[in-house]
mmCIF file of C-alpha atoms in Angstrom:
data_model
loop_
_atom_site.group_PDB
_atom_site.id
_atom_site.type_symbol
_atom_site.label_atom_id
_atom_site.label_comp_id
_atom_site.label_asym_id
_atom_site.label_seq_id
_atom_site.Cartn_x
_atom_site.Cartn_y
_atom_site.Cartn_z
ATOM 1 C CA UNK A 1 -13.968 37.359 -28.620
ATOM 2 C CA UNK A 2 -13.527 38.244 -24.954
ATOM 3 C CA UNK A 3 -10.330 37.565 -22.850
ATOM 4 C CA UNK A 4 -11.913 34.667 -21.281
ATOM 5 C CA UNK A 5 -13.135 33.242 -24.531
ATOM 6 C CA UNK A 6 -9.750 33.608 -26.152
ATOM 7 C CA UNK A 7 -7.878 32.097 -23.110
ATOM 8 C CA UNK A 8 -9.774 28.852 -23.226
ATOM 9 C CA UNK A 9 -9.483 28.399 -27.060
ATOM 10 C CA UNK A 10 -5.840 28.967 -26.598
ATOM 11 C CA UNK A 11 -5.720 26.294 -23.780
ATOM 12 C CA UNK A 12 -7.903 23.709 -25.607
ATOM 13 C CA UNK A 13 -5.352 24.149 -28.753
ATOM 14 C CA UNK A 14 -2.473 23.251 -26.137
ATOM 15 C CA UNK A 15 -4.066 20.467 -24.432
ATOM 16 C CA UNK A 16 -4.838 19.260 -28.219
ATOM 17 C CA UNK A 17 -1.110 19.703 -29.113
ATOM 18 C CA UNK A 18 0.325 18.180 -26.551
ATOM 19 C CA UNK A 19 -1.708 15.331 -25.283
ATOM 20 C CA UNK A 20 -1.638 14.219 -29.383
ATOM 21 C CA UNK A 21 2.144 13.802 -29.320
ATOM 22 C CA UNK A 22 2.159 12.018 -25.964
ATOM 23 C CA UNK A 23 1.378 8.156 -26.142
ATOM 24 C CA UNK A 24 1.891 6.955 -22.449
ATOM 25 C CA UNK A 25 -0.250 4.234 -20.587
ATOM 26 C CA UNK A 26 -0.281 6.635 -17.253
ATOM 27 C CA UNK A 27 -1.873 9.423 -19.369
ATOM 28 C CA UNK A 28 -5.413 9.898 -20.399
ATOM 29 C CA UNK A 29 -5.608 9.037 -23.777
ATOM 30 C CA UNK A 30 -6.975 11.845 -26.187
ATOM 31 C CA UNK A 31 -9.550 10.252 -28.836
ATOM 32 C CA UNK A 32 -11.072 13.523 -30.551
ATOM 33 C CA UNK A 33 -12.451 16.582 -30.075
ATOM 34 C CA UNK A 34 -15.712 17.573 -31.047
ATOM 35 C CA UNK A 35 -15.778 21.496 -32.838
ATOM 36 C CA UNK A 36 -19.644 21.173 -33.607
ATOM 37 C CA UNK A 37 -20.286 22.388 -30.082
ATOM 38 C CA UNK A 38 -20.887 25.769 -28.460
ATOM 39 C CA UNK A 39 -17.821 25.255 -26.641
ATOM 40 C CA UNK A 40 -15.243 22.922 -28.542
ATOM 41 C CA UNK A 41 -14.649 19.606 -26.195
ATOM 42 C CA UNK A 42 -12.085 17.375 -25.995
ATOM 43 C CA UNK A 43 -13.084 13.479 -25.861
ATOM 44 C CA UNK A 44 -11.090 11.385 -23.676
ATOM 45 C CA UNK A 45 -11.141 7.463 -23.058
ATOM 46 C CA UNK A 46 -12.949 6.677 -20.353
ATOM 47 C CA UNK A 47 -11.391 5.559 -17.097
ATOM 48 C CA UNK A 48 -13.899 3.622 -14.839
ATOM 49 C CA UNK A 49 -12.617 3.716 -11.250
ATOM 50 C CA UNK A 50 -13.110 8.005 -10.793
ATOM 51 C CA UNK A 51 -10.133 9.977 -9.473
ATOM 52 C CA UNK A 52 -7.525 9.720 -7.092
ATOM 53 C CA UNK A 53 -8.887 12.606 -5.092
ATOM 54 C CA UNK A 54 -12.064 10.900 -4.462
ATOM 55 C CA UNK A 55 -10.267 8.033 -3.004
ATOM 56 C CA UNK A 56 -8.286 10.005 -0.468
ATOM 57 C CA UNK A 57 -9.070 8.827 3.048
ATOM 58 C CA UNK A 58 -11.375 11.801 4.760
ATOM 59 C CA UNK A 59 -9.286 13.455 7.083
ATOM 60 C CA UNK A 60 -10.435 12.685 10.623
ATOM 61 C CA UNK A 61 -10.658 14.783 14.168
ATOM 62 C CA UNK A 62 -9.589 12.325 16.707
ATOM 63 C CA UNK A 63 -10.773 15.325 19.516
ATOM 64 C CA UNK A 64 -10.517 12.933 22.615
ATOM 65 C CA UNK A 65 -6.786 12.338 22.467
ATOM 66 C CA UNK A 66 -5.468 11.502 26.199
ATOM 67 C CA UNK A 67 -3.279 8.504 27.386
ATOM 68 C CA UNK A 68 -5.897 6.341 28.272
ATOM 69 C CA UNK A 69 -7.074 5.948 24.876
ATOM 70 C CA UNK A 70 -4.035 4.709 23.637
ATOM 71 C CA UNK A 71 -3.686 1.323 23.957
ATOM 72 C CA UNK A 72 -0.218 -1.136 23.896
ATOM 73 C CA UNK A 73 0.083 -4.451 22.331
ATOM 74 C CA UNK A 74 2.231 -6.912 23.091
ATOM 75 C CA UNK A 75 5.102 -5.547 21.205
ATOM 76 C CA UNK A 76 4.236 -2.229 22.961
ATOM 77 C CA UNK A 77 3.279 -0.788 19.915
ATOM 78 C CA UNK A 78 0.317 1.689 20.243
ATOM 79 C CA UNK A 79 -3.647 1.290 19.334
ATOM 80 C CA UNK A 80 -6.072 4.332 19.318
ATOM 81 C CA UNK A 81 -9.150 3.437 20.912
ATOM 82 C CA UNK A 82 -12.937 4.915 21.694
ATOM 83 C CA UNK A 83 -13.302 7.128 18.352
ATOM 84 C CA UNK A 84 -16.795 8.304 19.707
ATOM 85 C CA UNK A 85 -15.664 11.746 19.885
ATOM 86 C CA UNK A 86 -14.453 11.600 16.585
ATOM 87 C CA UNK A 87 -15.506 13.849 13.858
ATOM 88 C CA UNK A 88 -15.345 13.260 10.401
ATOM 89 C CA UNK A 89 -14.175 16.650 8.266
ATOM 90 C CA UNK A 90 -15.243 17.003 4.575
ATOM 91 C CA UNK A 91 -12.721 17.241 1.595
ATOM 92 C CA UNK A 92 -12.116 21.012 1.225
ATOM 93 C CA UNK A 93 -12.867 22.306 4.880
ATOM 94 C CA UNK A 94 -10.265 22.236 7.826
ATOM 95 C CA UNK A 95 -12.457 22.700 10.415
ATOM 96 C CA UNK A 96 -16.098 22.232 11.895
ATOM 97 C CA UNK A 97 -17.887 23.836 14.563
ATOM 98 C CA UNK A 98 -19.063 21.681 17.200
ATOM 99 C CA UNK A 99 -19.847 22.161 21.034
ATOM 100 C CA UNK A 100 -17.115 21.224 22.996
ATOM 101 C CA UNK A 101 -16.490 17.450 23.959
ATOM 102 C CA UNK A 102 -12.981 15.609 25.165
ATOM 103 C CA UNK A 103 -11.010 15.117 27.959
ATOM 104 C CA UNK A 104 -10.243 17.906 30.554
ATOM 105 C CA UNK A 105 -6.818 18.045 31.007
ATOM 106 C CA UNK A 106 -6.335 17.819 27.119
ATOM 107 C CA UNK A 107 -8.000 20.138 25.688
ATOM 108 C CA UNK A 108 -6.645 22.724 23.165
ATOM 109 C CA UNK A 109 -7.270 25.963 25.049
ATOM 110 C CA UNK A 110 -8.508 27.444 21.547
ATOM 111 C CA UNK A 111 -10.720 24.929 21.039
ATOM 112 C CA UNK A 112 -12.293 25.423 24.171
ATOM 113 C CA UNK A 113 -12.806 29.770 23.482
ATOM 114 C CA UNK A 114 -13.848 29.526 20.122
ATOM 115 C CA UNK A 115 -15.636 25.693 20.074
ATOM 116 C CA UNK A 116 -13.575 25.032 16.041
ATOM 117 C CA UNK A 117 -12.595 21.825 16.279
ATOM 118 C CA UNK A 118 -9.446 21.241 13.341
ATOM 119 C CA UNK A 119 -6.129 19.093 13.367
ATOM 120 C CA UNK A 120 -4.561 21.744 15.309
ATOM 121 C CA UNK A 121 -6.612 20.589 18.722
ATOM 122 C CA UNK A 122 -5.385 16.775 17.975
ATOM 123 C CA UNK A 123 -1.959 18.357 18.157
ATOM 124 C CA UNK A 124 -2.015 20.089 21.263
ATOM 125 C CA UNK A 125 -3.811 17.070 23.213
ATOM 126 C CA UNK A 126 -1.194 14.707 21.570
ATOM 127 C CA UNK A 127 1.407 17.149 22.846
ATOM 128 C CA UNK A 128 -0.116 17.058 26.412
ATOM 129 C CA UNK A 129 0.288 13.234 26.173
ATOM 130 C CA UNK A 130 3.908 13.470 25.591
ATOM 131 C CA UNK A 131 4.435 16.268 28.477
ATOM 132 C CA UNK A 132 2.903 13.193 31.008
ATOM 133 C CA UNK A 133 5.319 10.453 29.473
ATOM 134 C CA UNK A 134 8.013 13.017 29.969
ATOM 135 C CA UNK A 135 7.439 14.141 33.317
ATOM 136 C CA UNK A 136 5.816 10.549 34.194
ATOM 137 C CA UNK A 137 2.807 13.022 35.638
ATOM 138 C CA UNK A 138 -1.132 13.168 34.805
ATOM 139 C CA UNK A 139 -2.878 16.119 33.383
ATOM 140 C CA UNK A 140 -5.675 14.922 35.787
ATOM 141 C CA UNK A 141 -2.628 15.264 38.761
ATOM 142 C CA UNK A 142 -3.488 18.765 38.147
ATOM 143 C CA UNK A 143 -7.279 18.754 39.073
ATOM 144 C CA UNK A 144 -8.183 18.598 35.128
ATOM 145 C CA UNK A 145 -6.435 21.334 34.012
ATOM 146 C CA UNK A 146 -3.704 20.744 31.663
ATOM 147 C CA UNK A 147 -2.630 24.712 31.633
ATOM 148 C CA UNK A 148 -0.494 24.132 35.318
ATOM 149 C CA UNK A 149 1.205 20.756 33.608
ATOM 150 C CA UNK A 150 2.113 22.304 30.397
ATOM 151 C CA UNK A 151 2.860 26.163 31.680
ATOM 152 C CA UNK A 152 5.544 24.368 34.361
ATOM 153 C CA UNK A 153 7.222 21.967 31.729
ATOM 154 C CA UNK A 154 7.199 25.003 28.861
ATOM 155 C CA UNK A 155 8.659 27.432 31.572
ATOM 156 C CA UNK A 156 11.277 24.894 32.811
ATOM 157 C CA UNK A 157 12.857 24.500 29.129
ATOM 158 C CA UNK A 158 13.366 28.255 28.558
ATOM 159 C CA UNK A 159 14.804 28.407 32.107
ATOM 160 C CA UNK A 160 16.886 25.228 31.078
ATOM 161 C CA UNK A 161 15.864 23.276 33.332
ATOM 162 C CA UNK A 162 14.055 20.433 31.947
ATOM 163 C CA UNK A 163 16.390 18.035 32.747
ATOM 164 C CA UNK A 164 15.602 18.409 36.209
ATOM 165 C CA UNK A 165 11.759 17.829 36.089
ATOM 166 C CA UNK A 166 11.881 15.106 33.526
ATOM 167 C CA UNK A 167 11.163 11.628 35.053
ATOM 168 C CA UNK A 168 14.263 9.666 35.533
ATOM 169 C CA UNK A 169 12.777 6.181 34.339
ATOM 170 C CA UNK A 170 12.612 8.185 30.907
ATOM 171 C CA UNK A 171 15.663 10.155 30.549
ATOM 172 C CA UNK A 172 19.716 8.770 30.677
ATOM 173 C CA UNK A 173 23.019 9.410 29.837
ATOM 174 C CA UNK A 174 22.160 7.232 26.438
ATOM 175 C CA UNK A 175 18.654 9.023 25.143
ATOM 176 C CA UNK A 176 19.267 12.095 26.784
ATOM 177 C CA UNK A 177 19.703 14.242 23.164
ATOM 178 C CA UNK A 178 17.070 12.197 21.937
ATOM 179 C CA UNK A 179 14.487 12.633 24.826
ATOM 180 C CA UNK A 180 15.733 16.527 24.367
ATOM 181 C CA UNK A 181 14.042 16.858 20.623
ATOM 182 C CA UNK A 182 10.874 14.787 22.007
ATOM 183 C CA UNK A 183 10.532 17.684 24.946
ATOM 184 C CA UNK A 184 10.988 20.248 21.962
ATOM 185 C CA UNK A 185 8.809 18.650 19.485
ATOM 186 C CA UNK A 186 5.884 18.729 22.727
ATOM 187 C CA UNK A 187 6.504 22.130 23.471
ATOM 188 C CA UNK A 188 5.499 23.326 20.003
ATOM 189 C CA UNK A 189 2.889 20.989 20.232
ATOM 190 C CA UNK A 190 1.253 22.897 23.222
ATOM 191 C CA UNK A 191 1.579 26.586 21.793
ATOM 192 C CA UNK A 192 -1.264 28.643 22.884
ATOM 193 C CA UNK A 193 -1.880 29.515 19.390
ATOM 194 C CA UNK A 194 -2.753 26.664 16.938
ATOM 195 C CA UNK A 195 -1.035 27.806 14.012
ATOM 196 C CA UNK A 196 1.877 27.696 15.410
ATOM 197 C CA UNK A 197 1.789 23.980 16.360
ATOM 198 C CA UNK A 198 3.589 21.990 14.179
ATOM 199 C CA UNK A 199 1.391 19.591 11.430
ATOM 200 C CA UNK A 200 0.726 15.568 11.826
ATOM 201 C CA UNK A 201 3.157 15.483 8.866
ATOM 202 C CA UNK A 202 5.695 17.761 10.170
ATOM 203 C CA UNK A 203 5.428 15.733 13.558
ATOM 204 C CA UNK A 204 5.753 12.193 11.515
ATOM 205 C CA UNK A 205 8.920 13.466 10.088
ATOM 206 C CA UNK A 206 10.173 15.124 13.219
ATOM 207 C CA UNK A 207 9.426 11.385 14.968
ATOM 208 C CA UNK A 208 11.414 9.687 11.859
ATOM 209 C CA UNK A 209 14.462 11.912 12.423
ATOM 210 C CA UNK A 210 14.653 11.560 16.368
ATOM 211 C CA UNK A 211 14.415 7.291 15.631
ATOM 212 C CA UNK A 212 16.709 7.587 13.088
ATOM 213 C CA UNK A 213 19.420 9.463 15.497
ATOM 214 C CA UNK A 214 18.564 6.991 18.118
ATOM 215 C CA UNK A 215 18.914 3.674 16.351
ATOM 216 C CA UNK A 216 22.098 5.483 14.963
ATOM 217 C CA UNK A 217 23.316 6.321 18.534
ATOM 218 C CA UNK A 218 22.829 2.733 19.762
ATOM 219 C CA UNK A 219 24.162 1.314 16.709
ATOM 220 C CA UNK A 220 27.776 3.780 17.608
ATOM 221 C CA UNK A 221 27.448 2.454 20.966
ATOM 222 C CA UNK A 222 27.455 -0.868 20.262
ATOM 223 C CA UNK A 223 30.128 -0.381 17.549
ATOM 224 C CA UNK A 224 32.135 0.953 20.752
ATOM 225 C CA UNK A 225 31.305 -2.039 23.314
ATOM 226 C CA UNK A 226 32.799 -4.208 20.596
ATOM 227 C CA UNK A 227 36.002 -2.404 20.298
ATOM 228 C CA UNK A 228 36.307 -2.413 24.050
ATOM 229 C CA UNK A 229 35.829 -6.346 23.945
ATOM 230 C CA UNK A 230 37.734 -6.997 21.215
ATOM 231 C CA UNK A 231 40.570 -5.413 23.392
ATOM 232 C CA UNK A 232 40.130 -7.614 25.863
ATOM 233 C CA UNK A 233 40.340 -10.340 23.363
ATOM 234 C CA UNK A 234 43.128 -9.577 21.635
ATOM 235 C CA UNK A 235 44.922 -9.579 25.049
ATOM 236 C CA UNK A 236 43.697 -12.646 26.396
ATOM 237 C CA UNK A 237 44.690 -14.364 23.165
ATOM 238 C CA UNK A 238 48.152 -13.105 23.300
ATOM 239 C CA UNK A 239 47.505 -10.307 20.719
ATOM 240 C CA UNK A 240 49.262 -7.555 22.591
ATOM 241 C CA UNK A 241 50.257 -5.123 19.948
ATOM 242 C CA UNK A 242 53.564 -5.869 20.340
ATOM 243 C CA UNK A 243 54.602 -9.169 18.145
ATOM 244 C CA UNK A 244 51.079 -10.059 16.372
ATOM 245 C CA UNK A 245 47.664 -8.302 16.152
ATOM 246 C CA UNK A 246 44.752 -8.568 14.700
ATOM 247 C CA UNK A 247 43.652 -7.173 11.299
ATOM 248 C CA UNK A 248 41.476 -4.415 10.743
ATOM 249 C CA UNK A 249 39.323 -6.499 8.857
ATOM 250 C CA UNK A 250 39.492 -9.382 11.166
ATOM 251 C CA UNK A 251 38.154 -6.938 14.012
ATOM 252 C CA UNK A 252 35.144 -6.293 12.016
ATOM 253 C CA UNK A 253 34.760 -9.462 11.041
ATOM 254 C CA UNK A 254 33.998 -10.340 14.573
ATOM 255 C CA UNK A 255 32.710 -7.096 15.805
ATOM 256 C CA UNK A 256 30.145 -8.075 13.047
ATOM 257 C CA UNK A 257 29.383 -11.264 14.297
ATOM 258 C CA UNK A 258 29.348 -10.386 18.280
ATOM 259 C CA UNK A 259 26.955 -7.810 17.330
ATOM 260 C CA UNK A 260 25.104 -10.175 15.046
ATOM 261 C CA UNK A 261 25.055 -12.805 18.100
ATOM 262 C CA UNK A 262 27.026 -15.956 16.651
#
């Protein structure tokens, strides 16, 4: 018996082993096996609805991704629009070749040399997009090409300068940390080479953490505008320190409710 032989009769006698020991409703239950075979086989029940793998969404190739295609609600949250471009990419592959199609001012400068469309070219257009709400400038400012917006925003940060390009109806003394990591998390979008660029996951949880510190950051602030009123209170109530003041727990009780709104 060859190596390869022996190796599967040594994994069908594990499978065999273990699955007839296990008695779980989230694991395929083993019925038999069948020895009369060539091969020996293991019979399983049968489970109707296929595999999870098969009902993964197909991974898509926006590959027109520029500011005018997203859209805002009432709530100002964003809507993709105009998925003609689009390209559907099979399970397995991570990129296709197509001729070159999209915006000018947003396209991946690799995609445009070597005309392979992937995720990475979704990345660096996305990362154009957040360059133009930074700077509160359009790629198409720049006669189309995106290279003289993104070169003079990546060159300003290693200079350490950004601060003084970035538009000032984005940026204040409240966001500015925050609006720091979104001018970071663009400028690895935008790297010439694509993988380099950070992933859509790796930007989701990037995007998590910089809301996170932000809702944090307001919440301190807030915390902070309380105390300050609170002080004012306390004096304008007579509560000067001095003879009577008020409880810790009496501060946050109202701090909680000012901030609450009652």
């Amino acid at each position: 018996m060859g190596g390869a032989d022996w190796r599967q009769v040594k994994d069908f006698i594990n499978e065999m082993v273990v699955l007839s020991q296990i008695i779980n409703r989230n694991v395929v239950k083993l019925l038999g096996c069948c020895l009369e075979t060539e091969a020996p086989l293991l019979v399983y029940e049968f489970v109707s609805n296929g595999n999870l793998y098969d009902l993964a969404s197909v991974p898509i190739i926006y590959r027109d991704i520029n500011s005018s295609n997203i859209l805002l609600d009432n709530d100002d949250k964003a809507k993709v629009s105009d998925f003609g471009a689009s390209r559907l990419v099979p399970l397995g592959e991570t990129q296709v070749s197509t001729i070159v199609q999209g915006t000018l001012g947003y396209l991946d400068p690799e995609y445009l040399q070597t005309s392979q469309l992937n995720e990475n070219s979704d990345i660096y257009s996305f990362g154009v997009v957040l360059i133009e709400l930074l700077k509160g400038k359009k790629a198409t400012q720049f006669g189309g090409n995106s290279n003289t917006l993104v070169m003079h925003f990546v060159s300003s940060m290693k200079e350490d300068c950004l601060k003084d390009v970035l538009d000032t109806r984005v940026v204040n003394q409240s966001n500015e940390n925050q609006v720091m990591e979104v001018a970071s998390l663009a400028s690895m979008c935008v790297r010439v080479s694509g993988e380099e660029r950070p992933t859509m996951n790796e930007m989701e949880l990037k995007c998590v953490i910089v809301m996170q510190k932000h809702s944090l950051a307001k919440g301190k602030m807030k915390y902070e505008e309380n105390e300050h009123l609170l002080g004012h209170l306390a004096n304008a109530y007579g509560f000067d320190g001095t003879s009577t003041s008020i409880s810790g727990n009496t501060q946050s009780q109202i701090a909680f409710e000012l901030e609450d709104g009652r």
